[in-house]
Amino acid sequence: MTVQAQIIEKIKAYDTIIIHRHQRPDPDAFGSQMGLAEILRTSFPHKKIYIVGKNVPGLAWIASMEEIPDDVYQNALVIVTDTANAPRIDDRRFDLGKELIKIDHHPNDEPYGDLQWVIAGASSTSSLIYKLVELSNGLLKLNANAARVLYAGIVGDTGRFLYSVDSETMRVVSELFKYDFDVIAVNQAMDSISEAAAKLSGYVLENVNILDSGVAYMILTNEIVTSFDLGDAGTAFVIPLPGRINTVKTWVVFEEQDDHSYRVRLRSKQIIINGLARNHGGGGHPLASGARARDKDEVNDIIDELDRLVRKSTYGYGKE
């Protein structure tokens, strides 16, 4: 029996299913989580289906999380979507259920749970949720809202098809379009930012550092981020900005954390950068990855390593 068939059998067997995703969620985390919940609620109206984790105002148009007491986890199936490693799972009660399933599209460097369905080459976890429906032989059923949020997840994790796109992804999108949801409204929601976010965007474009090699980098200190009064919006919206500059080949945005370490977001137009991310405690996709930097020294190390990587790839001195 395939792992997908095993997952479907587990879903059939449980009356209570609780769906988690990762901390600091993006559209794919919300989309895969909410999409799966909508599918299960449509397919099994008698089951109790919950989605948990922190609410994110900027993603409220995709889904709102639910608050449940600990005892709901007793004899429940827990499914975690779009989360590579257990420490990143939002709501630490994920291990209180009877069984745990992982569904993800990041490299499976840290397996967890009783079942794992991980396709590292998939464009998004939202696309995998759609595939699960296809593999269920009609048992699992989509509705328009499930299609809406799965589409949002795919658009979000492909960077609007800038970082990841293939015929399978576009086939799934085409199938989702058969459901009655407002595609233009989703696209516009994905493109909308607040006035404060627009001002930070302008700051980033004006102050981004671009090296001769085509590497761009931006360091967002706590002081800078706080000065723009973003509220709960986060800074994910600035990540694509350096890539819009035609001379930029790869770029990295560093965001200072409360402990003065840095969250590292790496992006590239062609040169593969996930190996560099793994060298700094992270990982991800070939053209879109994340890592952590302990301090300013490691920030500088990452900039230097990225510069060397681009120069070697561009001028034929070997590839890393």
C-alpha positions as MATLAB code, in Angstrom:
seq = 'MTVQAQIIEKIKAYDTIIIHRHQRPDPDAFGSQMGLAEILRTSFPHKKIYIVGKNVPGLAWIASMEEIPDDVYQNALVIVTDTANAPRIDDRRFDLGKELIKIDHHPNDEPYGDLQWVIAGASSTSSLIYKLVELSNGLLKLNANAARVLYAGIVGDTGRFLYSVDSETMRVVSELFKYDFDVIAVNQAMDSISEAAAKLSGYVLENVNILDSGVAYMILTNEIVTSFDLGDAGTAFVIPLPGRINTVKTWVVFEEQDDHSYRVRLRSKQIIINGLARNHGGGGHPLASGARARDKDEVNDIIDELDRLVRKSTYGYGKE';
ca = [
       0.000    0.000    0.000;
       1.383    3.406   -0.948;
       1.939    6.037    1.715;
      -0.821    8.136    0.156;
      -3.243    5.204    0.458;
      -2.152    4.726    4.077;
      -2.845    8.386    4.809;
      -6.308    8.107    3.286;
      -7.017    5.012    5.394;
      -5.940    6.876    8.545;
      -8.212    9.784    7.627;
     -11.107    7.351    7.210;
     -10.385    5.726   10.567;
     -10.423    8.811   12.821;
     -13.404   10.862   13.942;
     -11.239   13.799   15.080;
      -8.492   15.246   12.882;
      -6.351   18.240   13.880;
      -4.236   19.973   11.246;
      -1.089   21.935   12.102;
       1.468   23.861    9.986;
       4.685   25.767   10.581;
       5.373   28.888   12.617;
       5.488   32.218   10.780;
       3.175   30.804    8.127;
       3.217   31.755    4.472;
       0.370   31.252    1.973;
       1.379   27.635    1.300;
       1.300   26.797    5.001;
      -2.143   28.354    5.394;
      -3.340   27.097    2.015;
      -2.355   23.467    2.531;
      -3.679   23.461    6.099;
      -7.009   25.107    5.283;
      -7.328   23.329    1.955;
      -6.995   19.931    3.596;
      -9.482   20.934    6.304;
     -12.043   22.070    3.710;
     -11.596   18.848    1.759;
     -12.075   16.695    4.852;
     -15.104   18.680    6.036;
     -16.708   18.324    2.606;
     -15.863   14.626    2.337;
     -16.747   13.632    5.915;
     -19.379   16.010    7.352;
     -19.674   13.903   10.514;
     -15.979   14.189   11.443;
     -14.538   16.901   13.680;
     -11.838   18.767   11.747;
      -9.754   21.538   13.350;
      -6.977   23.868   12.183;
      -4.695   25.283   14.869;
      -1.824   27.719   15.272;
      -1.432   31.458   15.619;
      -3.660   33.703   13.553;
      -1.916   36.012   11.088;
      -3.921   39.134   10.201;
      -2.249   39.448    6.813;
      -3.401   35.950    5.890;
      -6.867   36.109    7.444;
      -8.346   36.141    3.942;
      -7.103   32.554    3.580;
      -8.091   31.133    6.959;
      -8.692   31.802   10.656;
      -7.319   29.373   13.191;
      -9.374   27.656   15.890;
      -8.789   27.347   19.627;
      -9.287   23.883   21.071;
      -8.598   22.422   24.541;
      -5.938   19.779   25.095;
      -8.431   16.965   25.591;
      -9.550   17.205   21.951;
      -6.219   15.609   21.031;
      -7.112   12.410   22.846;
      -7.625    9.686   20.215;
      -7.179   12.270   17.435;
      -5.215   12.057   14.210;
      -2.789   14.963   13.807;
      -1.646   16.007   10.334;
       1.154   18.552    9.901;
       1.461   20.241    6.511;
       4.338   22.169    4.944;
       6.714   21.804    7.904;
      10.167   20.280    7.400;
      11.138   19.776   11.048;
       9.268   19.317   14.300;
      10.662   22.383   16.145;
       8.967   24.638   13.553;
       5.481   23.203   14.060;
       3.089   25.871   15.322;
       1.206   24.861   18.511;
       3.421   22.467   20.454;
       0.546   20.105   21.217;
       0.997   18.298   17.905;
       2.415   15.258   19.716;
      -0.621   14.843   21.990;
      -2.631   13.006   19.330;
      -2.784    9.257   18.877;
      -1.013    9.300   15.502;
       0.929   11.905   13.525;
       1.249   12.368    9.754;
       3.671   14.667    7.939;
       2.814   16.019    4.469;
       5.494   18.291    3.018;
       7.495   19.318   -0.039;
      10.764   20.325    1.635;
      13.743   17.929    1.798;
      12.978   15.281    4.425;
      16.122   15.924    6.448;
      14.213   15.446    9.706;
      11.541   12.751    9.449;
       8.903   12.854   12.173;
       5.535   11.268   12.737;
       4.112    7.814   12.112;
       3.699    8.440    8.374;
       5.520   10.857    6.099;
       4.552   11.828    2.570;
       7.308   14.129    1.366;
       7.898   15.051   -2.274;
      10.826   17.440   -2.252;
      10.472   18.222   -5.949;
       6.883   19.431   -5.639;
       6.296   23.140   -6.104;
       4.205   23.404   -2.924;
       2.474   21.394   -0.252;
      -0.827   22.786   -1.512;
      -0.265   20.976   -4.808;
       0.314   17.739   -2.866;
      -2.990   18.173   -1.056;
      -4.691   18.349   -4.435;
      -2.827   15.196   -5.522;
      -4.134   13.416   -2.430;
      -7.657   14.152   -3.633;
      -6.842   12.691   -7.040;
      -5.369    9.561   -5.470;
      -8.409    8.928   -3.264;
     -10.556    7.432   -6.050;
     -13.360    9.881   -5.393;
     -13.394    9.563   -1.610;
     -11.961   13.035   -1.000;
     -13.863   15.932   -2.529;
     -12.858   19.501   -3.278;
     -15.108   22.512   -2.952;
     -14.613   26.036   -4.252;
     -13.037   27.346   -1.053;
     -10.558   24.467   -0.930;
      -9.605   25.230   -4.534;
      -9.232   28.921   -3.651;
      -6.832   28.413   -0.762;
      -4.833   25.678   -2.517;
      -4.367   28.032   -5.465;
      -3.198   30.762   -3.058;
      -0.687   28.339   -1.566;
       0.704   27.387   -4.968;
       0.996   31.013   -6.097;
       2.687   31.929   -2.833;
       5.289   29.171   -2.748;
       6.245   29.425   -6.403;
       6.778   33.163   -5.977;
       4.035   33.691   -8.563;
       5.796   31.068  -10.695;
       9.157   32.875  -10.570;
      11.058   30.314   -8.457;
       9.332   27.064   -9.293;
       7.127   26.060  -12.198;
       6.566   22.877  -14.190;
       3.858   21.229  -16.226;
       2.483   19.321  -13.219;
       2.067   22.514  -11.200;
       0.239   24.206  -14.067;
      -1.933   21.115  -14.566;
      -2.995   21.287  -10.913;
      -3.717   25.019  -11.254;
      -5.813   24.289  -14.329;
      -7.840   21.708  -12.388;
      -8.385   24.144   -9.511;
      -9.667   26.739  -11.977;
     -12.615   24.435  -12.681;
     -14.058   25.405   -9.301;
     -16.066   28.575   -8.809;
     -13.778   30.958   -6.946;
     -12.553   34.454   -7.756;
      -9.041   33.941   -9.122;
      -8.510   37.674   -9.669;
      -9.451   38.416   -6.042;
      -6.859   35.897   -4.844;
      -4.195   37.405   -7.089;
      -5.028   40.892   -5.866;
      -4.950   39.789   -2.212;
      -1.518   38.251   -2.809;
      -0.339   41.527   -4.334;
      -1.736   43.901   -1.709;
       0.383   45.474    1.021;
      -0.259   48.114    3.660;
       0.983   51.686    3.461;
       3.647   50.877    6.062;
       4.758   47.891    4.006;
       4.938   50.066    0.905;
       7.227   52.496    2.726;
       9.521   49.664    3.848;
       9.539   48.373    0.258;
      10.743   51.763   -0.919;
      13.438   51.772    1.765;
      14.674   48.330    0.714;
      14.876   49.241   -2.976;
      16.691   52.466   -2.163;
      19.179   50.892    0.246;
      19.816   47.386   -1.083;
      23.495   46.585   -1.588;
      24.472   45.149   -4.993;
      27.898   43.604   -5.563;
      29.688   43.456   -8.912;
      28.985   39.729   -9.092;
      25.228   40.300   -9.130;
      24.686   39.435   -5.471;
      22.295   41.740   -3.633;
      21.831   41.841    0.125;
      19.774   43.738    2.651;
      20.151   43.711    6.448;
      16.968   44.585    8.308;
      17.829   45.385   11.908;
      15.240   45.453   14.658;
      15.534   49.232   14.663;
      14.734   49.494   10.949;
      11.758   47.127   11.088;
      10.331   48.769   14.209;
      10.614   52.234   12.671;
       8.132   51.298    9.931;
       5.426   50.177   12.394;
       4.360   47.130   10.382;
       2.182   45.669   13.123;
       1.626   41.968   12.417;
       2.379   42.233    8.691;
       5.868   40.718    8.893;
       8.515   41.379    6.248;
       7.974   38.540    3.738;
       6.688   41.020    1.152;
      10.155   42.573    0.715;
      11.913   39.305   -0.162;
      11.195   39.375   -3.934;
      12.098   43.048   -4.351;
      15.876   42.843   -5.034;
      15.202   40.225   -7.724;
      13.288   42.771   -9.781;
      16.548   44.612  -10.468;
      17.877   43.338  -13.792;
      21.542   43.173  -12.712;
      20.791   41.017   -9.666;
      21.396   37.260  -10.000;
      20.963   36.115   -6.414;
      19.940   37.954   -3.277;
      19.624   37.539    0.446;
      17.625   39.400    3.082;
      18.746   39.232    6.711;
      16.238   40.078    9.433;
      17.462   40.560   12.980;
      15.649   38.545   15.655;
      15.034   39.383   19.320;
      18.157   37.420   20.371;
      20.202   39.373   17.773;
      20.603   36.379   15.497;
      19.368   36.783   11.911;
      16.746   35.056    9.845;
      18.218   34.491    6.378;
      16.122   34.364    3.199;
      17.980   33.414    0.043;
      16.623   33.721   -3.499;
      18.120   33.206   -6.944;
      17.144   33.536  -10.591;
      19.207   30.574  -11.850;
      22.102   29.670   -9.550;
      21.260   26.945   -7.023;
      21.567   28.252   -3.480;
      20.030   25.610   -1.176;
      23.437   23.997   -0.558;
      24.678   27.279    0.888;
      21.563   27.436    3.067;
      22.264   23.937    4.422;
      25.765   25.054    5.391;
      24.130   27.555    7.732;
      21.528   25.389    9.427;
      18.822   25.810    6.824;
      17.715   24.443    3.490;
      14.871   24.666    1.042;
      14.381   24.756   -2.707;
      17.075   25.250   -5.352;
      16.109   28.882   -5.973;
      14.385   29.772   -2.687;
      15.865   28.783    0.658;
      16.227   29.912    4.253;
      18.840   29.704    6.999;
      19.944   31.297   10.268;
      22.955   33.451   11.091;
      24.141   33.570   14.692;
      25.563   37.081   14.458;
      26.931   39.765   12.140;
      30.057   37.694   11.504;
      27.969   34.856   10.076;
      25.946   37.388    8.077;
      29.180   38.545    6.462;
      30.253   34.922    5.894;
      27.023   34.193    4.021;
      27.427   37.288    1.846;
      31.020   36.271    1.005;
      30.027   32.665    0.274;
      27.173   33.769   -1.955;
      29.496   36.131   -3.813;
      32.004   33.307   -4.405;
      29.253   30.929   -5.492;
      27.920   33.381   -8.057;
      31.365   34.222   -9.387;
      32.244   30.538   -9.810;
      28.946   29.750  -11.481;
      29.110   32.788  -13.735;
      32.740   32.701  -14.785;
      33.249   28.948  -14.984;
      35.535   28.348  -12.021;
      33.481   25.346  -10.947;
      30.156   24.942   -9.233;
      29.259   24.298   -5.644;
];
